JSON list of C-alpha atoms and ligand atoms in Angstrom, two decimals:
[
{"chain": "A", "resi": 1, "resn": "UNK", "atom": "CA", "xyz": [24.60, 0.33, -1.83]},
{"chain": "A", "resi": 2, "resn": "UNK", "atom": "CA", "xyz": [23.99, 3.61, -0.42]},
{"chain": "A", "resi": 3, "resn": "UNK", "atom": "CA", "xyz": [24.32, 4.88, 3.01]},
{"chain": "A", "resi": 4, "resn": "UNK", "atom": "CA", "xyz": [22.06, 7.92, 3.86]},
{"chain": "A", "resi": 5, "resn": "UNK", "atom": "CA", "xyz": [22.41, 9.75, 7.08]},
{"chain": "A", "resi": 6, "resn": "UNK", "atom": "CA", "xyz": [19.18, 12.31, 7.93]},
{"chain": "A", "resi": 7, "resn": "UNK", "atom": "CA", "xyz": [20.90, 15.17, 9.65]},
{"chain": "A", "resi": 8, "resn": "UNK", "atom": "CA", "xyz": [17.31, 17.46, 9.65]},
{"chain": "A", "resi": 9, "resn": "UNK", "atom": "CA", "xyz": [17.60, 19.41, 12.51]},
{"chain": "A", "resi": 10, "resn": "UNK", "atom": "CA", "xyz": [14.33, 18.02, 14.38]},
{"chain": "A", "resi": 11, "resn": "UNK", "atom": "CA", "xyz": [15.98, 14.45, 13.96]},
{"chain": "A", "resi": 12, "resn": "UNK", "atom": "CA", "xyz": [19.34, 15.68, 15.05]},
{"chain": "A", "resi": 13, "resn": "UNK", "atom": "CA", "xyz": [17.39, 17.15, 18.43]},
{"chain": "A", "resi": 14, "resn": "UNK", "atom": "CA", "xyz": [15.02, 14.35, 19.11]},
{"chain": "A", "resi": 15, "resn": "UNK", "atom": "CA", "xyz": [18.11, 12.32, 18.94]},
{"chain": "A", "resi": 16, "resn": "UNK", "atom": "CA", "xyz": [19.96, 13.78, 21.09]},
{"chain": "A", "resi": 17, "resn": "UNK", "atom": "CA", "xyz": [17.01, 13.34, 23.72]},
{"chain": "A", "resi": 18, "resn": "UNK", "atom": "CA", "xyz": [16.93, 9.63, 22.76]},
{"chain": "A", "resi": 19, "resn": "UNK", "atom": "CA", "xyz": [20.77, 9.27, 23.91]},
{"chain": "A", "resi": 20, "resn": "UNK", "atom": "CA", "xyz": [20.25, 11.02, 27.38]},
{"chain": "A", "resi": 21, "resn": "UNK", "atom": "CA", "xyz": [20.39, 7.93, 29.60]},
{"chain": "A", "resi": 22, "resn": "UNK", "atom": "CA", "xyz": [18.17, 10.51, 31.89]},
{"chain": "A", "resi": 23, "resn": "UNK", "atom": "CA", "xyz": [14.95, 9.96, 29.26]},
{"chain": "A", "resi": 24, "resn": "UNK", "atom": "CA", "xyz": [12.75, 7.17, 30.81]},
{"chain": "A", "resi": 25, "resn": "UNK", "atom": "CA", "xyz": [10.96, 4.73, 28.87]},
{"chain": "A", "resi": 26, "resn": "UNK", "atom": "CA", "xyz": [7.80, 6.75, 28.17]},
{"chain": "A", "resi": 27, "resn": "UNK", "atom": "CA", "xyz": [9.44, 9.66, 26.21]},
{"chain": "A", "resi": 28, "resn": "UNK", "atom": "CA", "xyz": [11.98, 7.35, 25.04]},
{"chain": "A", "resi": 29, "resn": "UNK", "atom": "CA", "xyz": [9.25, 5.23, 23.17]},
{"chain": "A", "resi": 30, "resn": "UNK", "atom": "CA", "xyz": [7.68, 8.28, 21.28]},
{"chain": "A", "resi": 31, "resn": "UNK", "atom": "CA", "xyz": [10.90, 10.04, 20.44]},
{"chain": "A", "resi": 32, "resn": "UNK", "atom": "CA", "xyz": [12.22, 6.69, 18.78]},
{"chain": "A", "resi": 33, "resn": "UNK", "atom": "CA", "xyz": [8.45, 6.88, 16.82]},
{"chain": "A", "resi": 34, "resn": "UNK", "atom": "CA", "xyz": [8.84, 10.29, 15.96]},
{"chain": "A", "resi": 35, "resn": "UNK", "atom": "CA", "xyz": [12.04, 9.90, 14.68]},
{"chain": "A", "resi": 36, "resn": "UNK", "atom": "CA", "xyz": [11.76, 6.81, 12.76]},
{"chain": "A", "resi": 37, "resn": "UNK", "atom": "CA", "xyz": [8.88, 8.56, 11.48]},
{"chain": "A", "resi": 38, "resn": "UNK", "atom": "CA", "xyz": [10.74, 11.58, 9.95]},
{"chain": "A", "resi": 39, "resn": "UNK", "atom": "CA", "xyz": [13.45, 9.21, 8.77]},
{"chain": "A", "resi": 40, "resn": "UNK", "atom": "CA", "xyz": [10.63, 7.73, 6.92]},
{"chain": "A", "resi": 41, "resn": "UNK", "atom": "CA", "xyz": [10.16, 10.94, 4.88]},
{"chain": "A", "resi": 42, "resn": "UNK", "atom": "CA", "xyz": [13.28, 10.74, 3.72]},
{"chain": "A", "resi": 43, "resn": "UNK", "atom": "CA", "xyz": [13.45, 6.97, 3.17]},
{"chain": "A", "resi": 44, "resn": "UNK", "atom": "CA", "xyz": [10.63, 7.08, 0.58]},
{"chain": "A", "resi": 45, "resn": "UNK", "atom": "CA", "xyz": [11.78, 10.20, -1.12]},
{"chain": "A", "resi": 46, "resn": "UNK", "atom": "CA", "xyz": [12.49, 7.98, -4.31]},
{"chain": "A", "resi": 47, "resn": "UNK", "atom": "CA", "xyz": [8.70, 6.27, -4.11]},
{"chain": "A", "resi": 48, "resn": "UNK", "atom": "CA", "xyz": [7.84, 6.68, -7.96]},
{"chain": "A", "resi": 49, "resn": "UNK", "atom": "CA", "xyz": [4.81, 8.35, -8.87]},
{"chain": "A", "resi": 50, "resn": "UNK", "atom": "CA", "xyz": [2.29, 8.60, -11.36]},
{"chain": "A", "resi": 51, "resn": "UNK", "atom": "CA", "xyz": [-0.14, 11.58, -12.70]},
{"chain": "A", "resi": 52, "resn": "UNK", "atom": "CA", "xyz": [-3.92, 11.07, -12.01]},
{"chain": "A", "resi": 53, "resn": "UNK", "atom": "CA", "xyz": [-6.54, 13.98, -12.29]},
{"chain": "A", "resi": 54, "resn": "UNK", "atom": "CA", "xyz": [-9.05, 14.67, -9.22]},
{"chain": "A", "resi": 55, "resn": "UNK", "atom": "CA", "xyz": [-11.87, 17.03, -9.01]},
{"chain": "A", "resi": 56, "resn": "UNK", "atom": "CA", "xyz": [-11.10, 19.59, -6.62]},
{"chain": "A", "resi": 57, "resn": "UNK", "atom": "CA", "xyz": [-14.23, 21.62, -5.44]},
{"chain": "A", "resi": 58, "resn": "UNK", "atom": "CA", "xyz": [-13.05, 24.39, -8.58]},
{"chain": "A", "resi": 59, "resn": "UNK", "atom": "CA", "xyz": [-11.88, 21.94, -11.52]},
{"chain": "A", "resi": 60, "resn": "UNK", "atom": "CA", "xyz": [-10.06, 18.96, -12.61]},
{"chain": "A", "resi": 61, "resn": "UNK", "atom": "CA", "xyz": [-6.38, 18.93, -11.17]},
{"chain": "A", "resi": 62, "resn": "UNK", "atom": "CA", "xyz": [-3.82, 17.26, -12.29]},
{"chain": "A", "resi": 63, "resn": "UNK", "atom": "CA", "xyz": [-2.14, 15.35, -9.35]},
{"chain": "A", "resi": 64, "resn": "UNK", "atom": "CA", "xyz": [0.19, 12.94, -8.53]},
{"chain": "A", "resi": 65, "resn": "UNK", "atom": "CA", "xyz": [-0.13, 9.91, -6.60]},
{"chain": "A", "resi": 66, "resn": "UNK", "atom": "CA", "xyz": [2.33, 6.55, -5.36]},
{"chain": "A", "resi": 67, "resn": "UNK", "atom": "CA", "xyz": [2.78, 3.98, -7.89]},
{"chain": "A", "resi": 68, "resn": "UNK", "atom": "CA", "xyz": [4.85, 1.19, -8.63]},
{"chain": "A", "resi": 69, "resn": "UNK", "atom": "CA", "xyz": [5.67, -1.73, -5.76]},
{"chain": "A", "resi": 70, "resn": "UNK", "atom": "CA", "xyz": [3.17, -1.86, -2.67]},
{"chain": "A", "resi": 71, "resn": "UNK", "atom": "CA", "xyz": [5.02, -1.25, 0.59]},
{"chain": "A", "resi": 72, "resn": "UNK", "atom": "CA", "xyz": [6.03, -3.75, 3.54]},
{"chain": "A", "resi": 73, "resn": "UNK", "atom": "CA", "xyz": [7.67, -2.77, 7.05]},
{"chain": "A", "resi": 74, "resn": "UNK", "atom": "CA", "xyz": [9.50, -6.20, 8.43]},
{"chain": "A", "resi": 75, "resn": "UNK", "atom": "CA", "xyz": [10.23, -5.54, 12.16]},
{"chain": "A", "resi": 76, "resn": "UNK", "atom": "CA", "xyz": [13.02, -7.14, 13.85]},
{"chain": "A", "resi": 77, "resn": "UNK", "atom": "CA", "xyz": [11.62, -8.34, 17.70]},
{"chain": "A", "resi": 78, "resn": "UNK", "atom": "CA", "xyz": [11.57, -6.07, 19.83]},
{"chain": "A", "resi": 79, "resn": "UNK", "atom": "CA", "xyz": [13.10, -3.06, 19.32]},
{"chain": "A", "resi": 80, "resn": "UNK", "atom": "CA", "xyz": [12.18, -2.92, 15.34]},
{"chain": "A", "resi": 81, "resn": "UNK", "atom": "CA", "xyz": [8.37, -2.61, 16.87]},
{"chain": "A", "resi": 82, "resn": "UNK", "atom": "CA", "xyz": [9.02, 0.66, 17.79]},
{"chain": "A", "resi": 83, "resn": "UNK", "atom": "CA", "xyz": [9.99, 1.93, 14.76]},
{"chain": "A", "resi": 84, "resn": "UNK", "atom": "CA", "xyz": [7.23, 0.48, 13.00]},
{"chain": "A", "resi": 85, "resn": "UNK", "atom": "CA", "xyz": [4.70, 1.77, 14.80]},
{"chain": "A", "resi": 86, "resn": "UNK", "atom": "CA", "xyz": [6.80, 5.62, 13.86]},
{"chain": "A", "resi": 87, "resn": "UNK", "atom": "CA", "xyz": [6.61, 4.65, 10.12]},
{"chain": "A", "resi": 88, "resn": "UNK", "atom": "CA", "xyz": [3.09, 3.56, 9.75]},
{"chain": "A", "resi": 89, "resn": "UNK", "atom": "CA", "xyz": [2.25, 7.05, 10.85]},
{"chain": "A", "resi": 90, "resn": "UNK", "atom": "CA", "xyz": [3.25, 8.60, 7.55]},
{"chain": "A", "resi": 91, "resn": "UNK", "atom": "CA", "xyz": [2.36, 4.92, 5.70]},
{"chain": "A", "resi": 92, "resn": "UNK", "atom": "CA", "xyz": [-0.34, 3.39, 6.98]},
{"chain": "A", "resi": 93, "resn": "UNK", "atom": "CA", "xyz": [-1.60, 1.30, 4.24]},
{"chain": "A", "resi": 94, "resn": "UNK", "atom": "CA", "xyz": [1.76, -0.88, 4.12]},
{"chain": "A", "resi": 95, "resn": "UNK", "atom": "CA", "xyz": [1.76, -4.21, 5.19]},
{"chain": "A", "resi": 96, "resn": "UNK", "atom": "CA", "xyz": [3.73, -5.40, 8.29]},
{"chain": "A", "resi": 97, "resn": "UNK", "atom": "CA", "xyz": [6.15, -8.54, 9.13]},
{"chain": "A", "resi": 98, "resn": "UNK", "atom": "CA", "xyz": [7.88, -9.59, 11.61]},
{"chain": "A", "resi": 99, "resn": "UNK", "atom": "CA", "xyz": [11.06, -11.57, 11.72]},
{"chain": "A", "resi": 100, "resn": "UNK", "atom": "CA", "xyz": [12.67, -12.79, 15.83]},
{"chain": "A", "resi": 101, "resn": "UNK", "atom": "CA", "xyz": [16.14, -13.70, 15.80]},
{"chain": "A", "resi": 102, "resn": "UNK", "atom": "CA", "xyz": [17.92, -15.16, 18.82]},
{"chain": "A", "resi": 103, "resn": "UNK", "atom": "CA", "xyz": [21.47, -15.39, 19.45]},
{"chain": "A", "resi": 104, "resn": "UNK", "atom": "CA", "xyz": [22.62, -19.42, 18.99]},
{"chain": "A", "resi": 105, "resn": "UNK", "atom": "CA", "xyz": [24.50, -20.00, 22.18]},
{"chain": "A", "resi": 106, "resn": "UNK", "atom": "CA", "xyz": [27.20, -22.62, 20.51]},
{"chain": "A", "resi": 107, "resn": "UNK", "atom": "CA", "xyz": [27.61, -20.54, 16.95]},
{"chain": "A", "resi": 108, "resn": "UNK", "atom": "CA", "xyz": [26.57, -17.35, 18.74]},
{"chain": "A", "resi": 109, "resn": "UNK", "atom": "CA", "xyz": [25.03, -16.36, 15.21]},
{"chain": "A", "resi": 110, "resn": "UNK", "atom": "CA", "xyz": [21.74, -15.19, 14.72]},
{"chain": "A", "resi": 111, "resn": "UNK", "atom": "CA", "xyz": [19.02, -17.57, 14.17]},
{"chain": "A", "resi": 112, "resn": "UNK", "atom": "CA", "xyz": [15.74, -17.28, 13.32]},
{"chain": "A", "resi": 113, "resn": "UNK", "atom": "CA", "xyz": [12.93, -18.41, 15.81]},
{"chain": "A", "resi": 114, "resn": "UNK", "atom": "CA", "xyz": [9.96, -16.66, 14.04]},
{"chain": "A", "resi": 115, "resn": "UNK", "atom": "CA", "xyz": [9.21, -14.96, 11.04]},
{"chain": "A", "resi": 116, "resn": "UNK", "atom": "CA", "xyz": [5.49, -14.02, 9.96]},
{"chain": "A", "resi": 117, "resn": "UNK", "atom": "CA", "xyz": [5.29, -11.97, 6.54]},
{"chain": "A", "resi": 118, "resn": "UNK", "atom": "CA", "xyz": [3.10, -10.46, 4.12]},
{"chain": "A", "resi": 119, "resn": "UNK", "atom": "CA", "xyz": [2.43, -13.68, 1.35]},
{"chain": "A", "resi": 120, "resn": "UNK", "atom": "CA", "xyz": [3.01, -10.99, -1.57]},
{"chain": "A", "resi": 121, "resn": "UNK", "atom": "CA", "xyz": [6.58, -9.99, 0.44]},
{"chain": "A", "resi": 122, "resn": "UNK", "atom": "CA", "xyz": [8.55, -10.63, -3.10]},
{"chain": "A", "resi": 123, "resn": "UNK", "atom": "CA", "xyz": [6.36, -8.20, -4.76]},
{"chain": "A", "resi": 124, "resn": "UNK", "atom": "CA", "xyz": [6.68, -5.44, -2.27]},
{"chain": "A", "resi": 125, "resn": "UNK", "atom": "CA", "xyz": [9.32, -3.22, -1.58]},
{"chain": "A", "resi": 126, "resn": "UNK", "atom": "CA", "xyz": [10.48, -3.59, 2.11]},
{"chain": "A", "resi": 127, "resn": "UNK", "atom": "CA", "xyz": [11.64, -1.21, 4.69]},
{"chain": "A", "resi": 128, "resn": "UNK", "atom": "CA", "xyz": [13.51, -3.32, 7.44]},
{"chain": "A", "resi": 129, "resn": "UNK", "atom": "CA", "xyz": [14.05, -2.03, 10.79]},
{"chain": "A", "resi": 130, "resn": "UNK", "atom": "CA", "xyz": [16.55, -2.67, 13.47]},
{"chain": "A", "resi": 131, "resn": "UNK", "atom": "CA", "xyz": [17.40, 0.53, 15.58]},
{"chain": "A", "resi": 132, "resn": "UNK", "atom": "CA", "xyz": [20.53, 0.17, 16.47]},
{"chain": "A", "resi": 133, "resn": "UNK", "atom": "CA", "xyz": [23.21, -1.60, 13.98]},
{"chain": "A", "resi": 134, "resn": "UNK", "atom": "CA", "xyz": [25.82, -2.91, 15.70]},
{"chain": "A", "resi": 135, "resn": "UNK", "atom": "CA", "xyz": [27.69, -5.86, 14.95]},
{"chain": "A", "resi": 136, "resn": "UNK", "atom": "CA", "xyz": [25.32, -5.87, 11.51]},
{"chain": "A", "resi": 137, "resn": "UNK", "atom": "CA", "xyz": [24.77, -10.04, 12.53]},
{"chain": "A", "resi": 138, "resn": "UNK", "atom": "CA", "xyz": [20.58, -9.43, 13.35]},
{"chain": "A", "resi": 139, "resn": "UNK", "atom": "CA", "xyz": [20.66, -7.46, 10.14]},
{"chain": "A", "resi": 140, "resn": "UNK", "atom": "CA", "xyz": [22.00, -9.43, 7.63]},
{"chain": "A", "resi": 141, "resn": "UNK", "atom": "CA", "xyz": [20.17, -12.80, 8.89]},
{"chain": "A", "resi": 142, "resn": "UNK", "atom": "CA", "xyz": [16.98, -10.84, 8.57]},
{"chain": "A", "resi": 143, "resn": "UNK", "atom": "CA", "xyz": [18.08, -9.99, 4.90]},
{"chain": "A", "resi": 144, "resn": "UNK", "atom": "CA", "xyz": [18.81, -13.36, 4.16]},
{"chain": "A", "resi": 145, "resn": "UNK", "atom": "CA", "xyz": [15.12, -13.94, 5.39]},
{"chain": "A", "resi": 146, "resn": "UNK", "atom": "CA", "xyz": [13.95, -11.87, 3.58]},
{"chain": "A", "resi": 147, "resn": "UNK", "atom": "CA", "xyz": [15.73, -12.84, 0.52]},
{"chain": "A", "resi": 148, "resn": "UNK", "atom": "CA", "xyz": [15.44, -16.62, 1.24]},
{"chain": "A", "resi": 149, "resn": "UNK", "atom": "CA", "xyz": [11.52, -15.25, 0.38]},
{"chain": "A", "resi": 150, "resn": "UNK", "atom": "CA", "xyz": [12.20, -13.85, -2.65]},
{"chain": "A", "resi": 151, "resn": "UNK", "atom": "CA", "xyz": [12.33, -10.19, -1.73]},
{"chain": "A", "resi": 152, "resn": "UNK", "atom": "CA", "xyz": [13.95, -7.91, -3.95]},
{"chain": "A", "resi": 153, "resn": "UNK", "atom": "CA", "xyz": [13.70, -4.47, -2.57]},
{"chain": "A", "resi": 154, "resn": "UNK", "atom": "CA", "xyz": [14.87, -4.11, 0.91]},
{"chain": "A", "resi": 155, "resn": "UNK", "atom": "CA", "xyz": [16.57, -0.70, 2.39]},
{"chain": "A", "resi": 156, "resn": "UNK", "atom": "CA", "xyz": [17.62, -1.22, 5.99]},
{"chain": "A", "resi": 157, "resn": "UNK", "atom": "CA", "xyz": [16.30, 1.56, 8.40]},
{"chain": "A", "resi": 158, "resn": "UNK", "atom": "CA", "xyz": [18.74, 2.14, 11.88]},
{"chain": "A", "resi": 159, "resn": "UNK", "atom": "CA", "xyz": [18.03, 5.04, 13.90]},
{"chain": "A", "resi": 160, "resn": "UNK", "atom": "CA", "xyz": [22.04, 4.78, 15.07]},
{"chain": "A", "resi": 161, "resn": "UNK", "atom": "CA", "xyz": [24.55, 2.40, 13.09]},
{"chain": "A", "resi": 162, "resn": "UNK", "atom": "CA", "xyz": [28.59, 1.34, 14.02]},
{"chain": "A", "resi": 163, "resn": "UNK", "atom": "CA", "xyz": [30.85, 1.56, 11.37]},
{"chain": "A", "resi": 164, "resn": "UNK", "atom": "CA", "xyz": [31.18, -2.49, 11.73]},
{"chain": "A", "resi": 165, "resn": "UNK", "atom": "CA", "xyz": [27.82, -2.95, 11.43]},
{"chain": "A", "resi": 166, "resn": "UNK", "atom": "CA", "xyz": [27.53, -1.05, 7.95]},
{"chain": "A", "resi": 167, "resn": "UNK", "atom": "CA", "xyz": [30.57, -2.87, 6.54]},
{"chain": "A", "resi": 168, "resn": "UNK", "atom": "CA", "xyz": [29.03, -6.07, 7.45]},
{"chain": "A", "resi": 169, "resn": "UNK", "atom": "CA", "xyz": [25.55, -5.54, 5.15]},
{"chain": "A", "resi": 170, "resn": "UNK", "atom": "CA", "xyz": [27.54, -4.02, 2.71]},
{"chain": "A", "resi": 171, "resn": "UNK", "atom": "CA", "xyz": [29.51, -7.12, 2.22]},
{"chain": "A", "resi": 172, "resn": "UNK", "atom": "CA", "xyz": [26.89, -9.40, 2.98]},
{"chain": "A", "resi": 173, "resn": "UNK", "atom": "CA", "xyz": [23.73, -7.29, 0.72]},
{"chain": "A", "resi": 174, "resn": "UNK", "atom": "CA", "xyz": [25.79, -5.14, -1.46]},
{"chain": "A", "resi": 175, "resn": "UNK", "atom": "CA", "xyz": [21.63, -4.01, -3.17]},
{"chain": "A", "resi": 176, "resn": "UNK", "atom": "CA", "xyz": [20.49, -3.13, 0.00]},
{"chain": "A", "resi": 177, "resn": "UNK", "atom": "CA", "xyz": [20.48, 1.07, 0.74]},
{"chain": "A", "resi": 178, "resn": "UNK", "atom": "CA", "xyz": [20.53, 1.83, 4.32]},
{"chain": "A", "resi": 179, "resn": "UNK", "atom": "CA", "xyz": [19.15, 4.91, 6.36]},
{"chain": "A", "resi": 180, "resn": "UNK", "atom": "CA", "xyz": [20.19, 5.80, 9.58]},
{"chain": "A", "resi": 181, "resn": "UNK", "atom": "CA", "xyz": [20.21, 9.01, 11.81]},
{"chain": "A", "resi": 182, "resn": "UNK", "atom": "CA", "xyz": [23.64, 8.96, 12.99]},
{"chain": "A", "resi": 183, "resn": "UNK", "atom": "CA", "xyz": [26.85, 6.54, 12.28]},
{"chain": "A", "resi": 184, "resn": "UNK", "atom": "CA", "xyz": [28.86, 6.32, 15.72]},
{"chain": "A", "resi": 185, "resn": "UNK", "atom": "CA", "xyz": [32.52, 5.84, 16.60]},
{"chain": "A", "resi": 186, "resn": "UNK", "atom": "CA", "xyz": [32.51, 2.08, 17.30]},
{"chain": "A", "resi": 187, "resn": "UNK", "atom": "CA", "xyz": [31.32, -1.21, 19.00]},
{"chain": "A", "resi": 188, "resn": "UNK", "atom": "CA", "xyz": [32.61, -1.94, 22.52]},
{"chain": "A", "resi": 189, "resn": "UNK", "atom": "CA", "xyz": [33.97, -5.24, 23.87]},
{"chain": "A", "resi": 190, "resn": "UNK", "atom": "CA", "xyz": [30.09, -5.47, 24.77]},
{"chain": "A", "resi": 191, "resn": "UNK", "atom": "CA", "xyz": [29.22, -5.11, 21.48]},
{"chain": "A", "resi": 192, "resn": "UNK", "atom": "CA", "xyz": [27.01, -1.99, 22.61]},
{"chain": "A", "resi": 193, "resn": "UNK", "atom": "CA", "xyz": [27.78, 1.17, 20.01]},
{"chain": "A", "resi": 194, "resn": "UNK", "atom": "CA", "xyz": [29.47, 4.10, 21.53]},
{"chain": "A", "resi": 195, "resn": "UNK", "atom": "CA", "xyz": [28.42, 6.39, 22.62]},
{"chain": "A", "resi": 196, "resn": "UNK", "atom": "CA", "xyz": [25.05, 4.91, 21.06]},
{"chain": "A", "resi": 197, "resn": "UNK", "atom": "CA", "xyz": [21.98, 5.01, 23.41]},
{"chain": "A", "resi": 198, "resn": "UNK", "atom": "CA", "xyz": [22.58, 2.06, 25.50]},
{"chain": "A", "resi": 199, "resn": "UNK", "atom": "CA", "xyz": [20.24, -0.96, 25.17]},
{"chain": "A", "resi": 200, "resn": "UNK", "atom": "CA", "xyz": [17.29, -0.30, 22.53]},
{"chain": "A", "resi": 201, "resn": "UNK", "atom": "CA", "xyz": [14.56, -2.78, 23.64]},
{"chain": "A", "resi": 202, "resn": "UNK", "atom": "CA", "xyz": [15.69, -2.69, 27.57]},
{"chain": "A", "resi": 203, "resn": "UNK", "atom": "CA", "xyz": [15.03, 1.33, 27.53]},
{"chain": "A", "resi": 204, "resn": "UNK", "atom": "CA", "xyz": [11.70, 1.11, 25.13]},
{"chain": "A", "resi": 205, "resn": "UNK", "atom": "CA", "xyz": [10.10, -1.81, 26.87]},
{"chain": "A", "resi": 206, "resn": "UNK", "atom": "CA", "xyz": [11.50, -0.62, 30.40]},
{"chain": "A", "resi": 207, "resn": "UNK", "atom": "CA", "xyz": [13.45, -3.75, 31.06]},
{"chain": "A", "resi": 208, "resn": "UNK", "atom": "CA", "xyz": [17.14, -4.86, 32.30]},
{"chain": "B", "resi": 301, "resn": "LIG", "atom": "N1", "xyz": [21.74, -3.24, 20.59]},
{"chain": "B", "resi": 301, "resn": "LIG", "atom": "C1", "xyz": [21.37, -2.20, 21.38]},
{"chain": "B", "resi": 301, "resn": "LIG", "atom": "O1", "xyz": [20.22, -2.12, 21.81]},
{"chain": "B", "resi": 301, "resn": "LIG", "atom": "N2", "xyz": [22.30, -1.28, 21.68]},
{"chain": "B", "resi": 301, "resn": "LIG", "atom": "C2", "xyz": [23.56, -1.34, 21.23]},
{"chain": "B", "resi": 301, "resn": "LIG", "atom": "O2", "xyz": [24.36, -0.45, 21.53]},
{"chain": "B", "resi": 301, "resn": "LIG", "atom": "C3", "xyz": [23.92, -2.43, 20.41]},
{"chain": "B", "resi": 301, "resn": "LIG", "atom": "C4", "xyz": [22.98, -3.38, 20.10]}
]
C-alpha cells in the first residue's frame, strides 16, 4: 500500500480555504471540486498507455492514448458526491457508483443501506472517495463492498486523512493505495480530525 500526499501548491491553497470555518457552503462546494479534481491528476498519473497514430491537419502523429482497465468513481453518500462531481471534470467517460453506509446504533459499525454500481465494477479500476478519513470504519466497509463485488483495483481518494484512519485500511486492504491532500494530527473524542475542516457533508450540503 502506498500513501500519497499532493502537496502542489494550488491544492495546498485551496485547502487552506476549505479549512476556514469562515468559507460558506457555496465556495466550500467548488473548492472541495477543484481540489479533488487536481488530486485526480495525480491519482491517475500511473493510467497505462498505449501508442496510436492520428492525422493532425500536417501528417500522421504518433500519439498516445489511455489503455488498459476502464475507470469507475464509487462515491460514499454524501460527502463522496462532491468529490465526484471534481473528478469527472478531468474523467468524464468513467462510470459512477454509489455505496450509503449508516452507522448501526447497537454495533456502531458501518453498515451498508445502499449500494448501486457499474455491472462491469470487477473489470474496472475504481477510485473511491470519502473526504475526510477519520476513524477509516466508512472506508474499509466500502472496500469490503467493493471487494465483496469482485473489484480488484481500488485506490482510496481523501481530501484530509487521521493517522487512525490510514492505519485502519492499511490493516484492513493492505492492496489498496490511498491519496489524500493532507494527513492531520489526530481524531478527537468526537471522532472529528483535528484540526480537519469540521463536518464534510454538514458544510457542503449547508446542514447541522
Ligand atoms: N467526518 C467529517 O465530516 N469530518 C471529520 O472531521 C470526521 C469525519
Amino acid at each position: 500500500m502506498k500513501v500519497t500526499t499532493v502537496d502542489h501548491p494550488l491544492v495546498q491553497h485551496k485547502l487552506a480555504l476549505i479549512r476556514d470555518k469562515n468559507t460558506g457552503s457555496k465556495d466550500f462546494r467548488e473548492l472541495m471540486a477543484e481540489v479533488s479534481m487536481l488530486m485526480a491528476y495525480e491519482a491517475t498519473r500511473d493510467l497505462e498507455l498505449e501508442e496510436t497514430v492520428v492525422e493532425t491537419p500536417v501528417a500522421p502523429a504518433r500519439v498516445k492514448v489511455l489503455a488498459g482497465k476502464k475507470l469507475a468513481l464509487v462515491a460514499i453518500l454524501r460527502a463522496g458526491l462532491v468529490m465526484v462531481d471534481g473528478i469527472l471534470r478531468l474523467i468524464p467517460a468513467a462510470r459512477v457508483g454509489h455505496i450509503g453506509l449508516y452507522r448501526d446504533p447497537e454495533t456502531l459499525e458501518p453498515t451498508q443501506y445502499y449500494a448501486k454500481l457499474p455491472l462491469d465494477i470487477a473489470e474496472r479500476r475504481i477510485f473511491l472517495t470519502d473526504p475526510m478519513l477519520a476513524t477509516g470504519g466508512s472506508a474499509v466497509r466500502a472496500l469490503d463492498v467493493l471487494k465483496e463485488k469482485g473489484a480488484t483495483h481500488i485506490k482510496l481518494m481523501s481530501i484530509i486523512a487521521a493517522p487512525e484512519g490510514i492505519e485502519r485500511v492499511m490493516k484492513a486492504h493492505p492492496d489498496v493505495d490511498i491519496c489524500v491532500a493532507a494527513v492531520d494530527e489526530r481524531l478527537n473524542e468526537k471522532g472529528y480530525i483535528v484540526p480537519g475542516l469540521g463536518d464534510a457533508g454538514d458544510r457542503i450540503y449547508g446542514t447541522k
